[in-house]
Amino acid sequence: MTLKTLAAAGCAAAVALSGAAPAFAQVPPPATTTAPQVTHGAVPPGLCIVSVEAAIGGSAVGKFVQTRLQQLVGQVNAELNGERTTIENEGKTLESQRATMDQNTLEQRAAALQVKANALQRKAQQRERELQVTEQKAFGRVGEEMEPLIRQAYQAKGCSVLVNRNSVILANPAADITPQVVTALNAKITQFTFDRERLDQQGNPAGGAAPR
């Protein structure tokens, strides 16, 4: 989640949030060429691999969290863009009245407009931080739900070593327990309630409703 400068109004610079998508839940684009077939050797006894990122990104609850985060970003954008438009319009009005306004009044109104613009910029920065915290807590909840399922899949497979799939160049798919983790996660939880964190309000949790 990042902030992009959209426009300047009078003396102000306003910002709005761009789309949010956690890096670990993004799916890379498909390859443009077909990868050559690889013949895998036998899986070493007890060796298993897993991709936490793919498990989250491929699960129902992971997709739900991404969708909900995008909704929250849209709400923040609407809030900031409304205030930005108001400041822009005030700036245009002030500019149109420049010729008929005495210098002292012009400076006072320009200063007041700058105060509004600065406040909007601070709000945009706070909203960005709030969304970052919201994202971290929401996917942290998914990770907590998934952690025991990884252990269960590990034991069910009879693994003795578990390797992060992202650090492996090639591996026999038979060693991958990610699909089992996704299946178990989908059976456990598909969504939960959470809203944007409010950093100016103490003790407001990211979410807490029971899984549905």
Coordinates of N, CA and C in Angstrom, one line a residue:
M1 N 0.8 -1.2 0.0 CA 0.0 0.0 0.0 C 0.9 1.2 0.0
T2 N 0.6 2.1 -0.9 CA 1.4 3.3 -1.0 C 0.5 4.5 -1.3
L3 N 1.1 5.7 -1.2 CA 0.4 6.9 -1.4 C 1.0 7.5 -2.7
K4 N 0.1 8.1 -3.5 CA 0.5 8.8 -4.7 C 0.0 10.2 -4.7
T5 N 0.9 11.1 -5.1 CA 0.4 12.5 -5.2 C -0.5 12.7 -6.3
L6 N -1.6 13.3 -6.2 CA -2.6 13.4 -7.2 C -2.6 14.8 -7.8
A7 N -2.7 15.8 -7.0 CA -2.8 17.1 -7.6 C -2.4 18.2 -6.6
A8 N -2.2 19.4 -7.1 CA -1.9 20.5 -6.2 C -3.1 21.5 -6.3
A9 N -3.5 22.0 -5.2 CA -4.6 23.0 -5.2 C -4.2 24.2 -4.5
G10 N -4.1 25.3 -5.2 CA -3.6 26.5 -4.6 C -2.2 26.3 -4.1
C11 N -2.0 26.4 -2.8 CA -0.7 26.1 -2.2 C -0.6 24.7 -1.7
A12 N -1.6 23.8 -2.0 CA -1.7 22.5 -1.4 C -1.2 21.4 -2.3
A13 N -0.8 20.3 -1.7 CA -0.5 19.1 -2.4 C -1.3 18.0 -1.7
A14 N -2.2 17.3 -2.4 CA -3.0 16.3 -1.9 C -2.6 14.9 -2.3
V15 N -2.9 13.9 -1.5 CA -2.5 12.6 -1.8 C -3.6 11.6 -1.7
A16 N -3.6 10.5 -2.4 CA -4.6 9.5 -2.3 C -3.9 8.1 -2.3
L17 N -4.6 7.1 -1.8 CA -4.0 5.8 -1.7 C -4.2 5.1 -3.0
S18 N -3.2 4.3 -3.4 CA -3.4 3.4 -4.5 C -3.8 2.0 -4.0
G19 N -4.1 1.1 -4.9 CA -4.6 -0.2 -4.5 C -3.6 -1.0 -3.6
A20 N -4.2 -1.8 -2.8 CA -3.4 -2.6 -1.8 C -3.4 -4.0 -2.2
A21 N -2.2 -4.6 -2.2 CA -2.1 -6.1 -2.4 C -0.9 -6.6 -1.8
P22 N -1.0 -7.3 -0.7 CA 0.2 -7.9 0.0 C 1.1 -8.6 -1.0
A23 N 2.4 -8.5 -0.8 CA 3.3 -9.1 -1.7 C 3.2 -10.6 -1.7
F24 N 3.0 -11.2 -0.4 CA 3.1 -12.6 -0.3 C 1.8 -13.3 -0.9
A25 N 0.7 -12.5 -1.2 CA -0.5 -13.0 -1.7 C -0.6 -12.8 -3.2
Q26 N 0.3 -12.1 -3.8 CA 0.2 -11.9 -5.2 C 0.7 -13.1 -6.0
V27 N 0.0 -13.4 -7.1 CA 0.3 -14.5 -7.9 C 1.1 -14.0 -9.1
P28 N 2.3 -14.5 -9.4 CA 3.1 -14.1 -10.5 C 2.4 -14.4 -11.8
P29 N 2.6 -13.5 -12.8 CA 2.0 -13.7 -14.1 C 2.5 -15.0 -14.7
P30 N 1.6 -15.7 -15.5 CA 2.0 -16.9 -16.1 C 3.2 -16.7 -17.1
A31 N 4.0 -17.7 -17.2 CA 5.2 -17.6 -18.1 C 4.7 -17.6 -19.6
T32 N 5.4 -16.9 -20.4 CA 5.0 -16.7 -21.8 C 5.4 -17.9 -22.6
T33 N 6.4 -18.7 -22.1 CA 6.8 -19.9 -22.8 C 6.6 -21.1 -21.9
T34 N 6.4 -22.2 -22.6 CA 6.2 -23.5 -21.8 C 7.5 -24.0 -21.3
A35 N 7.5 -24.2 -20.0 CA 8.8 -24.7 -19.3 C 9.0 -26.1 -19.8
P36 N 10.3 -26.5 -20.0 CA 10.6 -27.9 -20.4 C 10.2 -28.9 -19.3
Q37 N 9.8 -30.0 -19.7 CA 9.4 -31.1 -18.7 C 10.6 -31.5 -17.9
V38 N 10.4 -31.7 -16.7 CA 11.5 -32.2 -15.8 C 11.1 -33.5 -15.2
T39 N 12.0 -34.5 -15.3 CA 11.8 -35.8 -14.6 C 12.4 -35.7 -13.2
H40 N 11.5 -35.8 -12.2 CA 12.0 -35.7 -10.9 C 12.5 -37.1 -10.3
G41 N 13.5 -37.1 -9.5 CA 13.9 -38.3 -8.8 C 13.0 -38.5 -7.7
A42 N 13.2 -39.6 -7.0 CA 12.4 -40.0 -5.8 C 12.6 -38.9 -4.7
V43 N 11.5 -38.7 -4.0 CA 11.6 -37.8 -2.9 C 12.4 -38.4 -1.7
P44 N 13.4 -37.6 -1.3 CA 14.2 -38.2 -0.1 C 13.2 -38.4 1.1
P45 N 13.4 -39.5 1.7 CA 12.5 -39.9 2.9 C 12.5 -38.7 3.9
G46 N 11.3 -38.3 4.3 CA 11.1 -37.3 5.3 C 11.2 -35.9 4.9
L47 N 11.6 -35.7 3.6 CA 11.7 -34.3 3.1 C 10.4 -33.8 2.6
C48 N 10.0 -32.6 3.1 CA 8.7 -32.0 2.6 C 9.0 -30.5 2.3
I49 N 8.2 -29.9 1.5 CA 8.3 -28.5 1.2 C 6.9 -27.9 1.3
V50 N 6.9 -26.6 1.6 CA 5.6 -25.8 1.7 C 5.8 -24.4 1.3
S51 N 4.8 -23.8 0.8 CA 4.9 -22.3 0.5 C 3.8 -21.7 1.3
V52 N 4.2 -20.9 2.3 CA 3.2 -20.2 3.1 C 2.5 -19.2 2.3
E53 N 3.2 -18.5 1.4 CA 2.6 -17.4 0.5 C 1.6 -18.0 -0.4
A54 N 1.9 -19.1 -1.0 CA 0.9 -19.7 -1.9 C -0.3 -20.3 -1.2
A55 N -0.1 -20.8 0.0 CA -1.2 -21.3 0.8 C -2.1 -20.2 1.2
I56 N -1.6 -19.0 1.6 CA -2.4 -17.9 1.9 C -3.1 -17.4 0.7
G57 N -2.3 -17.1 -0.4 CA -2.9 -16.6 -1.6 C -3.9 -17.5 -2.3
G58 N -3.8 -18.8 -2.1 CA -4.7 -19.7 -2.7 C -5.9 -20.1 -1.9
S59 N -5.9 -19.7 -0.6 CA -7.0 -20.1 0.3 C -8.2 -19.1 0.2
A60 N -9.3 -19.6 0.6 CA -10.5 -18.7 0.5 C -10.4 -17.5 1.5
V61 N -9.8 -17.8 2.7 CA -9.7 -16.7 3.6 C -8.7 -15.7 3.1
G62 N -7.6 -16.1 2.5 CA -6.6 -15.2 2.0 C -7.2 -14.3 0.9
K63 N -8.0 -14.9 0.0 CA -8.6 -14.1 -1.0 C -9.6 -13.1 -0.5
F64 N -10.3 -13.6 0.6 CA -11.3 -12.7 1.3 C -10.6 -11.5 1.8
V65 N -9.4 -11.7 2.5 CA -8.7 -10.6 3.1 C -8.2 -9.6 2.1
Q66 N -7.8 -10.1 0.9 CA -7.3 -9.2 -0.1 C -8.5 -8.4 -0.6
T67 N -9.6 -9.0 -0.8 CA -10.8 -8.2 -1.3 C -11.2 -7.2 -0.3
R68 N -11.2 -7.6 1.0 CA -11.6 -6.6 2.0 C -10.7 -5.5 2.1
L69 N -9.4 -5.7 2.0 CA -8.4 -4.7 2.0 C -8.6 -3.7 0.9
Q70 N -8.9 -4.2 -0.3 CA -9.2 -3.3 -1.4 C -10.4 -2.5 -1.2
Q71 N -11.4 -3.0 -0.5 CA -12.6 -2.2 -0.2 C -12.2 -1.1 0.8
L72 N -11.3 -1.4 1.7 CA -10.9 -0.4 2.7 C -10.1 0.7 2.0
V73 N -9.3 0.3 1.1 CA -8.5 1.3 0.3 C -9.4 2.2 -0.5
G74 N -10.5 1.6 -1.1 CA -11.4 2.4 -1.8 C -12.1 3.4 -0.9
Q75 N -12.5 3.0 0.3 CA -13.1 3.9 1.2 C -12.2 5.1 1.6
V76 N -10.9 4.8 1.8 CA -10.0 5.8 2.2 C -9.8 6.8 1.0
N77 N -9.7 6.2 -0.2 CA -9.5 7.1 -1.4 C -10.7 8.0 -1.6
A78 N -11.9 7.5 -1.3 CA -13.1 8.3 -1.5 C -13.1 9.5 -0.5
E79 N -12.7 9.2 0.8 CA -12.6 10.2 1.8 C -11.5 11.3 1.4
L80 N -10.3 10.8 1.0 CA -9.3 11.8 0.7 C -9.6 12.6 -0.6
N81 N -10.1 11.9 -1.6 CA -10.4 12.6 -2.8 C -11.5 13.6 -2.6
G82 N -12.5 13.4 -1.8 CA -13.5 14.4 -1.5 C -12.9 15.6 -0.9
E83 N -12.0 15.5 0.1 CA -11.4 16.6 0.7 C -10.4 17.3 -0.3
R84 N -9.7 16.5 -1.1 CA -8.8 17.1 -2.1 C -9.6 18.0 -3.1
T85 N -10.7 17.5 -3.5 CA -11.5 18.3 -4.5 C -12.0 19.6 -3.9
T86 N -12.4 19.5 -2.6 CA -12.8 20.7 -1.9 C -11.7 21.8 -1.9
I87 N -10.5 21.3 -1.5 CA -9.4 22.2 -1.5 C -9.0 22.8 -2.9
E88 N -9.1 21.9 -3.9 CA -8.8 22.4 -5.2 C -9.8 23.5 -5.6
N89 N -11.1 23.2 -5.3 CA -12.1 24.2 -5.7 C -11.9 25.5 -5.0
E90 N -11.5 25.5 -3.7 CA -11.3 26.7 -3.0 C -10.1 27.4 -3.5
G91 N -9.1 26.6 -4.0 CA -7.9 27.3 -4.6 C -8.2 28.0 -5.9
K92 N -9.1 27.3 -6.7 CA -9.5 27.9 -8.0 C -10.3 29.2 -7.7
T93 N -11.2 29.1 -6.7 CA -12.0 30.3 -6.4 C -11.1 31.5 -5.9
L94 N -10.1 31.1 -5.1 CA -9.2 32.2 -4.6 C -8.4 32.8 -5.7
E95 N -8.0 31.9 -6.7 CA -7.2 32.5 -7.8 C -8.1 33.4 -8.7
S96 N -9.3 33.0 -8.8 CA -10.2 33.8 -9.7 C -10.5 35.2 -9.0
Q97 N -10.4 35.3 -7.7 CA -10.7 36.5 -7.0 C -9.4 37.4 -6.7
R98 N -8.3 36.9 -7.2 CA -7.1 37.5 -6.9 C -7.0 39.0 -7.3
A99 N -7.5 39.3 -8.5 CA -7.5 40.6 -9.0 C -8.3 41.6 -8.2
T100 N -9.4 41.2 -7.6 CA -10.3 42.1 -6.9 C -10.1 42.0 -5.4
M101 N -9.1 41.4 -4.9 CA -8.9 41.2 -3.5 C -7.7 41.9 -3.0
D102 N -7.8 42.6 -1.8 CA -6.6 43.2 -1.3 C -5.6 42.2 -0.8
Q103 N -4.3 42.6 -0.8 CA -3.2 41.7 -0.6 C -3.3 41.0 0.8
N104 N -3.7 41.7 1.8 CA -3.8 41.2 3.2 C -4.9 40.1 3.2
T105 N -6.0 40.3 2.6 CA -7.1 39.3 2.6 C -6.6 38.1 1.8
L106 N -6.0 38.3 0.7 CA -5.5 37.2 -0.2 C -4.5 36.3 0.6
E107 N -3.6 37.0 1.3 CA -2.6 36.2 2.1 C -3.2 35.4 3.2
Q108 N -4.2 36.0 3.8 CA -4.9 35.3 4.9 C -5.7 34.0 4.4
R109 N -6.4 34.2 3.3 CA -7.1 33.1 2.7 C -6.2 32.0 2.2
A110 N -5.1 32.5 1.6 CA -4.1 31.5 1.0 C -3.5 30.7 2.2
A111 N -3.2 31.4 3.3 CA -2.6 30.7 4.5 C -3.6 29.7 5.1
A112 N -4.9 30.1 5.1 CA -5.9 29.2 5.6 C -6.0 27.9 4.7
L113 N -5.9 28.2 3.4 CA -6.0 27.0 2.4 C -4.8 26.1 2.6
Q114 N -3.6 26.7 2.9 CA -2.4 25.9 3.1 C -2.6 25.0 4.4
V115 N -3.2 25.6 5.4 CA -3.5 24.8 6.6 C -4.3 23.6 6.3
K116 N -5.4 23.8 5.5 CA -6.2 22.7 5.1 C -5.5 21.6 4.3
A117 N -4.6 22.1 3.4 CA -3.8 21.2 2.6 C -2.9 20.4 3.5
N118 N -2.2 21.0 4.4 CA -1.3 20.3 5.3 C -2.0 19.3 6.1
A119 N -3.2 19.6 6.6 CA -4.0 18.7 7.4 C -4.4 17.5 6.6
L120 N -4.7 17.7 5.3 CA -5.1 16.6 4.4 C -3.9 15.7 4.2
Q121 N -2.8 16.3 4.0 CA -1.6 15.5 3.8 C -1.2 14.6 5.0
R122 N -1.4 15.2 6.2 CA -1.2 14.4 7.4 C -2.2 13.3 7.6
K123 N -3.4 13.6 7.2 CA -4.5 12.6 7.3 C -4.2 11.4 6.3
A124 N -3.7 11.8 5.1 CA -3.4 10.7 4.1 C -2.3 9.8 4.6
Q125 N -1.3 10.5 5.3 CA -0.1 9.7 5.8 C -0.6 8.8 6.9
Q126 N -1.5 9.3 7.7 CA -2.1 8.4 8.8 C -2.9 7.3 8.3
R127 N -3.7 7.6 7.2 CA -4.5 6.5 6.6 C -3.6 5.4 6.0
E128 N -2.5 5.8 5.5 CA -1.6 4.8 4.9 C -1.1 3.9 6.0
R129 N -0.7 4.5 7.1 CA -0.2 3.7 8.2 C -1.3 2.8 8.8
E130 N -2.5 3.3 8.9 CA -3.6 2.5 9.4 C -3.9 1.3 8.5
L131 N -3.8 1.5 7.2 CA -4.0 0.4 6.3 C -2.9 -0.6 6.3
Q132 N -1.7 -0.1 6.5 CA -0.5 -1.0 6.7 C -0.7 -1.9 7.9
V133 N -1.1 -1.3 9.0 CA -1.3 -2.0 10.3 C -2.5 -3.0 10.1
T134 N -3.5 -2.6 9.4 CA -4.7 -3.4 9.2 C -4.3 -4.7 8.4
E135 N -3.5 -4.4 7.3 CA -3.0 -5.6 6.5 C -2.2 -6.5 7.3
Q136 N -1.3 -6.0 8.1 CA -0.4 -6.9 8.9 C -1.2 -7.7 9.9
K137 N -2.2 -7.1 10.5 CA -3.0 -7.8 11.5 C -3.9 -8.9 10.9
A138 N -4.5 -8.5 9.7 CA -5.4 -9.4 9.1 C -4.7 -10.6 8.6
F139 N -3.5 -10.4 7.9 CA -2.8 -11.6 7.4 C -2.1 -12.3 8.6
G140 N -1.8 -11.6 9.7 CA -1.3 -12.3 10.8 C -2.3 -13.2 11.4
R141 N -3.6 -12.8 11.4 CA -4.6 -13.7 11.8 C -4.7 -15.0 10.9
V142 N -4.6 -14.8 9.6 CA -4.6 -16.0 8.7 C -3.4 -16.9 9.1
G143 N -2.2 -16.3 9.3 CA -1.0 -17.1 9.6 C -1.2 -17.9 10.9
E144 N -1.9 -17.3 11.9 CA -2.1 -18.0 13.2 C -3.1 -19.1 12.9
E145 N -4.1 -18.9 12.1 CA -5.0 -20.0 11.8 C -4.3 -21.2 11.0
M146 N -3.3 -20.8 10.2 CA -2.7 -21.8 9.4 C -1.6 -22.5 10.0
E147 N -0.9 -21.9 11.0 CA 0.2 -22.5 11.6 C 0.0 -24.0 12.1
P148 N -1.0 -24.2 12.9 CA -1.2 -25.6 13.4 C -1.6 -26.6 12.2
L149 N -2.1 -26.1 11.1 CA -2.5 -26.9 10.0 C -1.2 -27.4 9.3
I150 N -0.2 -26.5 9.2 CA 1.1 -26.9 8.6 C 1.7 -28.0 9.5
R151 N 1.6 -27.9 10.8 CA 2.2 -29.0 11.6 C 1.4 -30.3 11.4
Q152 N 0.1 -30.2 11.3 CA -0.7 -31.4 11.1 C -0.4 -32.1 9.7
A153 N -0.3 -31.2 8.7 CA 0.1 -31.8 7.4 C 1.5 -32.4 7.4
Y154 N 2.4 -31.7 8.1 CA 3.8 -32.3 8.3 C 3.8 -33.6 8.9
Q155 N 3.0 -33.8 10.0 CA 2.9 -35.1 10.7 C 2.2 -36.1 9.8
A156 N 1.1 -35.7 9.2 CA 0.4 -36.7 8.4 C 1.2 -37.2 7.2
K157 N 2.1 -36.4 6.7 CA 3.0 -36.8 5.6 C 4.2 -37.6 6.1
G158 N 4.4 -37.6 7.4 CA 5.6 -38.3 7.9 C 6.9 -37.6 7.6
C159 N 6.8 -36.2 7.6 CA 8.0 -35.4 7.3 C 8.9 -35.4 8.5
S160 N 10.2 -35.2 8.1 CA 11.2 -35.0 9.2 C 11.9 -33.7 8.9
V161 N 11.8 -33.1 7.7 CA 12.4 -31.8 7.4 C 11.4 -31.1 6.5
L162 N 11.1 -29.8 6.9 CA 10.2 -29.0 6.1 C 11.0 -27.8 5.5
V163 N 11.0 -27.6 4.2 CA 11.7 -26.6 3.5 C 10.8 -25.6 2.9
N164 N 11.1 -24.3 2.9 CA 10.3 -23.3 2.3 C 10.4 -23.5 0.8
R165 N 9.3 -23.6 0.1 CA 9.3 -23.9 -1.3 C 9.9 -22.7 -2.1
N166 N 9.8 -21.5 -1.6 CA 10.3 -20.4 -2.3 C 11.9 -20.3 -2.4
S167 N 12.5 -21.1 -1.5 CA 14.0 -21.2 -1.5 C 14.5 -22.4 -2.3
V168 N 13.6 -23.1 -3.0 CA 13.9 -24.3 -3.7 C 13.8 -24.0 -5.2
I169 N 14.8 -24.3 -6.0 CA 14.7 -24.1 -7.5 C 13.8 -25.1 -8.1
L170 N 14.0 -26.4 -7.9 CA 13.2 -27.4 -8.4 C 13.0 -28.5 -7.3
A171 N 11.8 -29.0 -7.3 CA 11.5 -30.1 -6.3 C 10.4 -31.0 -6.8
N172 N 10.4 -32.2 -6.4 CA 9.3 -33.1 -6.8 C 8.0 -32.7 -6.1
P173 N 7.0 -32.4 -6.9 CA 5.7 -32.0 -6.3 C 5.1 -32.9 -5.3
A174 N 5.6 -34.2 -5.3 CA 5.1 -35.1 -4.3 C 5.5 -34.8 -2.9
A175 N 6.6 -33.9 -2.8 CA 7.0 -33.5 -1.5 C 6.3 -32.3 -0.9
D176 N 5.5 -31.7 -1.8 CA 4.8 -30.4 -1.4 C 3.5 -30.7 -0.6
I177 N 3.5 -30.1 0.6 CA 2.3 -30.3 1.4 C 1.4 -29.0 1.4
T178 N 1.7 -28.1 0.5 CA 0.9 -26.8 0.4 C -0.5 -27.1 0.0
P179 N -0.8 -28.0 -0.9 CA -2.3 -28.2 -1.2 C -3.0 -28.8 0.0
Q180 N -2.4 -29.6 0.8 CA -3.1 -30.1 2.0 C -3.3 -29.0 3.0
V181 N -2.4 -28.1 3.1 CA -2.6 -27.0 4.0 C -3.7 -26.1 3.5
V182 N -3.8 -25.8 2.2 CA -4.9 -25.0 1.7 C -6.2 -25.7 1.9
T183 N -6.3 -26.9 1.7 CA -7.6 -27.7 1.9 C -8.0 -27.6 3.4
A184 N -7.1 -27.8 4.3 CA -7.4 -27.7 5.7 C -7.8 -26.3 6.1
L185 N -7.1 -25.3 5.6 CA -7.4 -23.9 5.9 C -8.8 -23.5 5.4
N186 N -9.2 -24.0 4.2 CA -10.5 -23.7 3.7 C -11.6 -24.3 4.5
A187 N -11.3 -25.5 5.1 CA -12.3 -26.2 5.9 C -12.4 -25.5 7.3
K188 N -11.3 -24.8 7.7 CA -11.3 -24.2 9.0 C -11.9 -22.8 9.1
I189 N -11.6 -22.0 8.1 CA -12.0 -20.6 8.1 C -12.0 -20.1 6.7
T190 N -13.1 -19.3 6.3 CA -13.1 -18.7 5.0 C -13.1 -17.1 5.1
Q191 N -13.6 -16.6 6.2 CA -13.6 -15.1 6.3 C -13.7 -14.8 7.8
F192 N -13.4 -13.5 8.1 CA -13.6 -13.0 9.5 C -13.8 -11.5 9.3
T193 N -14.4 -10.9 10.3 CA -14.7 -9.5 10.3 C -13.5 -8.7 10.7
F194 N -13.2 -7.7 9.9 CA -12.1 -6.7 10.4 C -12.4 -5.4 9.6
D195 N -12.0 -4.3 10.3 CA -12.1 -3.0 9.7 C -10.8 -2.3 9.7
R196 N -10.7 -1.1 9.2 CA -9.5 -0.3 9.2 C -9.1 0.0 10.6
E197 N -7.8 -0.2 10.9 CA -7.3 0.3 12.2 C -7.4 1.8 12.3
R198 N -7.7 2.3 13.5 CA -7.7 3.7 13.8 C -6.6 4.0 14.7
L199 N -5.5 4.6 14.2 CA -4.3 4.8 15.1 C -4.6 5.9 16.1
D200 N -5.6 6.7 15.9 CA -5.9 7.8 16.8 C -6.9 7.3 17.9
Q201 N -7.3 6.0 17.8 CA -8.2 5.4 18.8 C -7.4 4.2 19.4
Q202 N -7.2 4.3 20.7 CA -6.4 3.2 21.4 C -7.3 2.0 21.6
G203 N -6.6 0.8 21.4 CA -7.3 -0.4 21.8 C -8.3 -0.9 20.8
N204 N -8.2 -0.4 19.6 CA -9.2 -0.9 18.6 C -8.6 -2.0 17.8
P205 N -9.1 -3.3 18.0 CA -8.5 -4.4 17.3 C -8.8 -4.4 15.8
A206 N -8.0 -5.2 15.1 CA -8.2 -5.3 13.6 C -9.4 -6.1 13.3
G207 N -9.7 -7.0 14.1 CA -10.9 -7.9 13.8 C -11.0 -8.9 15.0
G208 N -12.1 -9.6 15.0 CA -12.3 -10.4 16.2 C -13.5 -11.3 16.1
A209 N -14.3 -11.2 15.0 CA -15.5 -12.0 14.9 C -15.1 -13.4 14.7
A210 N -16.0 -14.3 15.2 CA -15.7 -15.7 15.0 C -15.7 -16.1 13.6
P211 N -14.9 -17.1 13.2 CA -14.8 -17.6 11.8 C -16.2 -18.1 11.4
R212 N -16.5 -17.9 10.1 CA -17.8 -18.4 9.6 C -17.5 -19.4 8.5

